[in-house]
Amino acid sequence: MFTLQQKLAQQEAELNRTKERIRKLENGQKIITGGMMLSLARKDTQRAKTLLEDINREVTKKADLDRMQSVIDELKAIISEANKTAYNNQQSAAY
């Protein structure tokens, strides 16, 4: 027979295990969602622009921005390349 303290400790341990499973699930979902968003942005310039705007608006901590810098640079490059292509197409159409 367990004491009340032992039962409480068991229930707290089970609660902590459940919280950890939930945290891992949520983190996995965030990683998958982020990967999906980057994949879509690489294929669609408008999505790249929107994602970059979202990052600029929502990511405010310097440490997070530092971690995101390579993604920010990639999105800017996608947008820049699309702008160059659009400009070149306009120039070609003018002749």
PDB file of C-alpha atoms in Angstrom:
ATOM      1  CA  MET A   1       0.000   0.000   0.000  1.00  0.00           C
ATOM      2  CA  PHE A   2       1.282   3.422  -0.977  1.00  0.00           C
ATOM      3  CA  THR A   3       1.196   6.456   1.233  1.00  0.00           C
ATOM      4  CA  LEU A   4      -0.577   9.583   0.048  1.00  0.00           C
ATOM      5  CA  GLN A   5       2.794  11.196  -0.627  1.00  0.00           C
ATOM      6  CA  GLN A   6       3.868   8.232  -2.765  1.00  0.00           C
ATOM      7  CA  LYS A   7       0.610   8.310  -4.723  1.00  0.00           C
ATOM      8  CA  LEU A   8       0.995  12.039  -5.231  1.00  0.00           C
ATOM      9  CA  ALA A   9       4.592  11.569  -6.406  1.00  0.00           C
ATOM     10  CA  GLN A  10       3.462   8.886  -8.888  1.00  0.00           C
ATOM     11  CA  GLN A  11       0.715  11.118 -10.254  1.00  0.00           C
ATOM     12  CA  GLU A  12       3.082  14.072 -10.543  1.00  0.00           C
ATOM     13  CA  ALA A  13       5.595  11.898 -12.387  1.00  0.00           C
ATOM     14  CA  GLU A  14       2.885  10.711 -14.793  1.00  0.00           C
ATOM     15  CA  LEU A  15       1.735  14.301 -15.323  1.00  0.00           C
ATOM     16  CA  ASN A  16       5.307  15.360 -16.097  1.00  0.00           C
ATOM     17  CA  ARG A  17       5.698  12.484 -18.592  1.00  0.00           C
ATOM     18  CA  THR A  18       2.451  13.513 -20.288  1.00  0.00           C
ATOM     19  CA  LYS A  19       3.550  17.154 -20.446  1.00  0.00           C
ATOM     20  CA  GLU A  20       6.860  16.071 -21.997  1.00  0.00           C
ATOM     21  CA  ARG A  21       5.055  13.981 -24.660  1.00  0.00           C
ATOM     22  CA  ILE A  22       2.832  16.966 -25.483  1.00  0.00           C
ATOM     23  CA  ARG A  23       5.854  19.293 -25.692  1.00  0.00           C
ATOM     24  CA  LYS A  24       7.660  16.910 -28.057  1.00  0.00           C
ATOM     25  CA  LEU A  25       4.562  16.578 -30.235  1.00  0.00           C
ATOM     26  CA  GLU A  26       4.102  20.358 -30.424  1.00  0.00           C
ATOM     27  CA  ASN A  27       7.779  20.931 -31.230  1.00  0.00           C
ATOM     28  CA  GLY A  28       7.596  18.328 -33.991  1.00  0.00           C
ATOM     29  CA  GLN A  29       4.514  20.013 -35.421  1.00  0.00           C
ATOM     30  CA  LYS A  30       6.279  23.385 -35.397  1.00  0.00           C
ATOM     31  CA  ILE A  31       9.307  21.948 -37.188  1.00  0.00           C
ATOM     32  CA  ILE A  32       7.147  20.327 -39.862  1.00  0.00           C
ATOM     33  CA  THR A  33       5.108  23.516 -40.315  1.00  0.00           C
ATOM     34  CA  GLY A  34       8.264  25.615 -40.634  1.00  0.00           C
ATOM     35  CA  GLY A  35       9.731  23.228 -43.189  1.00  0.00           C
ATOM     36  CA  MET A  36       6.514  23.281 -45.177  1.00  0.00           C
ATOM     37  CA  MET A  37       6.419  27.095 -45.141  1.00  0.00           C
ATOM     38  CA  LEU A  38      10.010  27.302 -46.387  1.00  0.00           C
ATOM     39  CA  SER A  39       9.318  24.749 -49.102  1.00  0.00           C
ATOM     40  CA  LEU A  40       6.323  26.745 -50.308  1.00  0.00           C
ATOM     41  CA  ALA A  41       8.272  30.023 -50.159  1.00  0.00           C
ATOM     42  CA  ARG A  42      11.033  28.530 -52.307  1.00  0.00           C
ATOM     43  CA  LYS A  43       8.458  27.752 -55.003  1.00  0.00           C
ATOM     44  CA  ASP A  44       6.343  30.921 -54.817  1.00  0.00           C
ATOM     45  CA  THR A  45       7.794  34.427 -54.624  1.00  0.00           C
ATOM     46  CA  GLN A  46       4.632  35.893 -53.122  1.00  0.00           C
ATOM     47  CA  ARG A  47       4.795  33.352 -50.301  1.00  0.00           C
ATOM     48  CA  ALA A  48       8.459  34.252 -49.807  1.00  0.00           C
ATOM     49  CA  LYS A  49       7.504  37.935 -49.496  1.00  0.00           C
ATOM     50  CA  THR A  50       4.700  37.140 -47.076  1.00  0.00           C
ATOM     51  CA  LEU A  51       6.880  34.866 -44.960  1.00  0.00           C
ATOM     52  CA  LEU A  52       9.631  37.493 -44.793  1.00  0.00           C
ATOM     53  CA  GLU A  53       7.067  40.110 -43.740  1.00  0.00           C
ATOM     54  CA  ASP A  54       5.746  37.711 -41.083  1.00  0.00           C
ATOM     55  CA  ILE A  55       9.245  37.075 -39.757  1.00  0.00           C
ATOM     56  CA  ASN A  56       9.988  40.806 -39.616  1.00  0.00           C
ATOM     57  CA  ARG A  57       6.746  41.445 -37.750  1.00  0.00           C
ATOM     58  CA  GLU A  58       6.606  38.451 -35.399  1.00  0.00           C
ATOM     59  CA  VAL A  59      10.204  37.513 -34.598  1.00  0.00           C
ATOM     60  CA  THR A  60      11.425  40.197 -32.225  1.00  0.00           C
ATOM     61  CA  LYS A  61      14.100  38.611 -30.036  1.00  0.00           C
ATOM     62  CA  LYS A  62      17.637  39.213 -31.259  1.00  0.00           C
ATOM     63  CA  ALA A  63      18.648  35.632 -30.475  1.00  0.00           C
ATOM     64  CA  ASP A  64      15.755  34.317 -32.587  1.00  0.00           C
ATOM     65  CA  LEU A  65      16.562  36.720 -35.424  1.00  0.00           C
ATOM     66  CA  ASP A  66      20.193  35.587 -35.322  1.00  0.00           C
ATOM     67  CA  ARG A  67      19.063  31.963 -35.623  1.00  0.00           C
ATOM     68  CA  MET A  68      16.784  32.909 -38.524  1.00  0.00           C
ATOM     69  CA  GLN A  69      19.373  34.974 -40.431  1.00  0.00           C
ATOM     70  CA  SER A  70      20.159  32.333 -43.064  1.00  0.00           C
ATOM     71  CA  VAL A  71      16.431  31.890 -43.734  1.00  0.00           C
ATOM     72  CA  ILE A  72      15.950  35.662 -43.963  1.00  0.00           C
ATOM     73  CA  ASP A  73      18.871  35.892 -46.403  1.00  0.00           C
ATOM     74  CA  GLU A  74      17.457  33.063 -48.509  1.00  0.00           C
ATOM     75  CA  LEU A  75      14.010  34.670 -48.677  1.00  0.00           C
ATOM     76  CA  LYS A  76      15.548  38.014 -49.654  1.00  0.00           C
ATOM     77  CA  ALA A  77      17.522  36.272 -52.410  1.00  0.00           C
ATOM     78  CA  ILE A  78      14.373  34.582 -53.735  1.00  0.00           C
ATOM     79  CA  ILE A  79      12.563  37.919 -53.828  1.00  0.00           C
ATOM     80  CA  SER A  80      15.529  39.711 -55.392  1.00  0.00           C
ATOM     81  CA  GLU A  81      15.873  37.089 -58.123  1.00  0.00           C
ATOM     82  CA  ALA A  82      12.162  37.307 -58.914  1.00  0.00           C
ATOM     83  CA  ASN A  83      12.412  41.101 -59.121  1.00  0.00           C
ATOM     84  CA  LYS A  84      15.383  40.843 -61.508  1.00  0.00           C
ATOM     85  CA  THR A  85      13.506  38.361 -63.685  1.00  0.00           C
ATOM     86  CA  ALA A  86      10.423  40.576 -63.770  1.00  0.00           C
ATOM     87  CA  TYR A  87      12.553  43.607 -64.673  1.00  0.00           C
ATOM     88  CA  ASN A  88      14.344  41.712 -67.447  1.00  0.00           C
ATOM     89  CA  ASN A  89      11.018  40.484 -68.794  1.00  0.00           C
ATOM     90  CA  GLN A  90       9.715  44.060 -68.852  1.00  0.00           C
ATOM     91  CA  GLN A  91      12.822  45.225 -70.678  1.00  0.00           C
ATOM     92  CA  SER A  92      12.496  42.432 -73.242  1.00  0.00           C
ATOM     93  CA  ALA A  93       8.834  43.247 -73.823  1.00  0.00           C
ATOM     94  CA  ALA A  94       9.677  46.907 -74.397  1.00  0.00           C
ATOM     95  CA  TYR A  95      11.849  46.047 -77.411  1.00  0.00           C
TER      96      TYR A  95
END
